[in-house]
Coordinates of C-alpha atoms in Angstrom, one line a residue:
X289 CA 98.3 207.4 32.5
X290 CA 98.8 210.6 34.4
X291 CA 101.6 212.8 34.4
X292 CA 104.2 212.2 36.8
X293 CA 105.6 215.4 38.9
X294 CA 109.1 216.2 39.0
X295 CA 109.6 215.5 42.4
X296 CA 106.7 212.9 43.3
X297 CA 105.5 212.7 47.0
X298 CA 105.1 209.3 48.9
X299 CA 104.8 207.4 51.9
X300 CA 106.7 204.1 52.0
X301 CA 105.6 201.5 54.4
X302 CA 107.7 198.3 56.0
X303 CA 107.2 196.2 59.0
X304 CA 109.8 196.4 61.7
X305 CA 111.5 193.5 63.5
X306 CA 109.1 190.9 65.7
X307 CA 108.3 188.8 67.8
X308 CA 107.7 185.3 65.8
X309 CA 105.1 184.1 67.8
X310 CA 101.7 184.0 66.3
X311 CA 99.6 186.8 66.7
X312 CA 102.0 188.8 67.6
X313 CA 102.0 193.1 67.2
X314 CA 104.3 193.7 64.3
X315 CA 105.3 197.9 64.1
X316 CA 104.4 199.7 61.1
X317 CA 106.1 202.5 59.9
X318 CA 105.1 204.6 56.9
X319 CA 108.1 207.5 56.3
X320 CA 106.3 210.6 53.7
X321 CA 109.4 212.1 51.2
X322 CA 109.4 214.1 48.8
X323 CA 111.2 212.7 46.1
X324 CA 113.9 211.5 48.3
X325 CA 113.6 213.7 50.9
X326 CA 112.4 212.5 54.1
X327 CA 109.3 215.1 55.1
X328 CA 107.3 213.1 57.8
X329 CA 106.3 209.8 59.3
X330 CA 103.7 207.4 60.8
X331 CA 103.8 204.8 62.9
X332 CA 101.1 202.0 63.4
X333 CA 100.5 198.0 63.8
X334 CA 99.5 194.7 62.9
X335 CA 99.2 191.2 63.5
X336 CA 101.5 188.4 62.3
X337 CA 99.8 186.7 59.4
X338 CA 96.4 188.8 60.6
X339 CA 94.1 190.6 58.2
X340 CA 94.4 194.0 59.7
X341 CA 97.5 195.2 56.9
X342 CA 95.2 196.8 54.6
X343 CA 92.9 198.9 57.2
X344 CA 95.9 199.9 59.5
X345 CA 97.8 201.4 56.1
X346 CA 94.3 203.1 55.7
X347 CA 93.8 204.5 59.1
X348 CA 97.5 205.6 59.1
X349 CA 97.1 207.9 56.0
X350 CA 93.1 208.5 56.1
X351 CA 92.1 211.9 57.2
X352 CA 95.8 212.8 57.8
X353 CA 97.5 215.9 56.8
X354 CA 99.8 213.5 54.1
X355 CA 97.5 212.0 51.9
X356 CA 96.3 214.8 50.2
X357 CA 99.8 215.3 49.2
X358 CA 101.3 212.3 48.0
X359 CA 101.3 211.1 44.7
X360 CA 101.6 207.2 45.4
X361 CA 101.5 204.9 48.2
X362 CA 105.1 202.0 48.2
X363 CA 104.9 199.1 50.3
X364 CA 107.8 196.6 51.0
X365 CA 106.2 193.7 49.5
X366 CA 102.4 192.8 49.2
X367 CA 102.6 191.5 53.5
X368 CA 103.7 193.0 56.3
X369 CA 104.5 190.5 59.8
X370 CA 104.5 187.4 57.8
X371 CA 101.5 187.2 55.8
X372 CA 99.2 190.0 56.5
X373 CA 98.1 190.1 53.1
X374 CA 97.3 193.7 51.9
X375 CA 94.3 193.8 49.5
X376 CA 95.9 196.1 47.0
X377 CA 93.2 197.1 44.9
X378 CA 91.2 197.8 48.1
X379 CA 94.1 199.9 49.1
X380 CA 94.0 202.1 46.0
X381 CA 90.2 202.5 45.8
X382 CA 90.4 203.6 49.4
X383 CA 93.3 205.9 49.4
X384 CA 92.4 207.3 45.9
X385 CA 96.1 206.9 44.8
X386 CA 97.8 204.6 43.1
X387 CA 99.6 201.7 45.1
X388 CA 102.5 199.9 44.8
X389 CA 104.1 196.4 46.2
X390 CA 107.8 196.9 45.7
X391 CA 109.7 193.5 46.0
X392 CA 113.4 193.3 46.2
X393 CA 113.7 190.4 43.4
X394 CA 110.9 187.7 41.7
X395 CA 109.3 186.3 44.3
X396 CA 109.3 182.2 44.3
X397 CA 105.6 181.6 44.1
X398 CA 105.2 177.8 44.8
X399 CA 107.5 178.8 47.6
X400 CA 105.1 181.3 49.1
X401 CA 102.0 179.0 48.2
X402 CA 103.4 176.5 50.1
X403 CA 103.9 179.3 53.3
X404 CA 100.8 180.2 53.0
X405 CA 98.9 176.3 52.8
X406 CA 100.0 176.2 56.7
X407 CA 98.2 179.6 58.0
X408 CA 94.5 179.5 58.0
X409 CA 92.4 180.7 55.4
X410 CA 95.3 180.0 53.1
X411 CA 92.6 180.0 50.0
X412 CA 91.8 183.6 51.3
X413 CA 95.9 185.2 51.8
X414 CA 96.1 183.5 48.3
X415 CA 93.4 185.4 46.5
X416 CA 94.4 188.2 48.0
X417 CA 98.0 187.7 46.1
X418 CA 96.3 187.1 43.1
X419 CA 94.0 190.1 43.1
X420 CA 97.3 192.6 43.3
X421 CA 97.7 191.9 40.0
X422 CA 101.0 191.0 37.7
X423 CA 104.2 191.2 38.8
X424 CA 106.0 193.8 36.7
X425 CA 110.0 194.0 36.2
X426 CA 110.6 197.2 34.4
X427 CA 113.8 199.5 34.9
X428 CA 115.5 197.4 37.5
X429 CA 112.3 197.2 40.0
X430 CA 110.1 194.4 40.5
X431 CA 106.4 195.5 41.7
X432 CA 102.7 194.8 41.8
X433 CA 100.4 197.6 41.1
X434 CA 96.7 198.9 41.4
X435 CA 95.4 202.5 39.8
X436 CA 98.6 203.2 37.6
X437 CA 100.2 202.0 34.5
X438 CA 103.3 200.1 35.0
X439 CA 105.6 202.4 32.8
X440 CA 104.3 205.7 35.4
X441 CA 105.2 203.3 38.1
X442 CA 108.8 202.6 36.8
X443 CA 109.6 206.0 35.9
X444 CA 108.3 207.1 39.6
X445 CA 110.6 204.8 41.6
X446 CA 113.6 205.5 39.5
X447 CA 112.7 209.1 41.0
X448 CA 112.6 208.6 44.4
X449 CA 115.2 205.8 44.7
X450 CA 119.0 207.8 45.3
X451 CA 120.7 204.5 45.1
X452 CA 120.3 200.9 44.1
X453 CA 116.7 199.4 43.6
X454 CA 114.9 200.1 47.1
X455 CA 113.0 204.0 47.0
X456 CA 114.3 206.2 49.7
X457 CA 111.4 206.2 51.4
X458 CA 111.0 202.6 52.0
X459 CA 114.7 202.6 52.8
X460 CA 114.0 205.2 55.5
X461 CA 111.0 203.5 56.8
X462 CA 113.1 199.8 57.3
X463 CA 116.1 201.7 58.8
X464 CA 113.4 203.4 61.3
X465 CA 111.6 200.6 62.4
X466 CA 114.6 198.8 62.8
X467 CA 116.6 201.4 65.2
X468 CA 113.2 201.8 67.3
X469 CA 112.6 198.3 67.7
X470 CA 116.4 197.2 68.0
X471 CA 118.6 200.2 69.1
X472 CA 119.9 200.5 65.8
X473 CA 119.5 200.1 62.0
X474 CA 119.9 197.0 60.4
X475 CA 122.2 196.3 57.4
X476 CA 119.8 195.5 55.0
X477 CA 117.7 198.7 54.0

């Protein structure tokens, strides 16, 4: 386990509102804070329910001036647009950080089988759920994690979260791809 900084850096990514037609372009945003200090953003895309989550995170932070600086990569949930399953220990090997699903409660997991039995290659989204390892409930989070221990992880979001059980930055990045998309935030962040 390595030792956590006092004020961690991250980027925090969510999907914006979308279109619910399949295939769709679903907005990407990825906000950077420092702790819980909002220091920079990207902005990307995907497909609804399309296989592109993982490599548009990647091309996003790959190369960039952020990665180099952040400490851990937060995404809200393990999909973005539906099921656009990210591969999360392909995400950590790539990015050379640790990587994080943060969920907002336990998920319902015959509930999201049964989601995913009516997109194709539902064998394929499902492995890819499975391979982002346990789902961890420590300190009032719920996660999924590759390339840290879940006690580093805990302590970390408790850090960058002012408020409540969301982190700031993937408060920031909902309420940002919600006022782009919409005209204004939503509620829920």
């Amino acid at each position: 386990m390595s030792r956590l900084p006092p004020l961690p850096r991250v980027a925090g990514f969510d999907d914006a509102p979308f279109v619910k037609r399949a295939g769709a372009v679903v907005p990407l945003v990825g906000t950077v804070c420092g702790g819980t200090r909002f220091e920079g953003l990207v902005w990307g895309r995907v497909r609804k329910d399309g296989w592109n989550a993982t490599d548009e995170v990647c091309r996003l932070l790959v190369g960039g001036k952020f990665l180099p600086q952040l400490h851990l990569v937060l995404l809200d949930g393990i999909a973005f647009g539906g099921f656009n399953v990210v591969d999360l220990p392909r995400l950590a090997e790539r990015l050379g950080k640790p990587c994080v699903a943060v969920m907002r409660r336990m998920p319902d997991l015959e509930a999201v089988e049964r989601a995913l039995r009516n997109l194709p290659r539902a064998e394929r989204r499902l492995e890819l759920l499975k391979r982002a390892g346990p789902i961890h409930q420590r300190g009032g989070f719920t996660f999924q994690v590759q390339g840290e221990e879940p006690a580093w992880v805990a302590e970390a979001l408790k850090r960058l979260t002012d408020r409540g059980h969301v982190p700031e930055a993937l408060r920031l990045a909902h309420l940002i791809g919600s006022a782009v998309v919409t005209g204004e935030s939503s509620k829920r962040a």
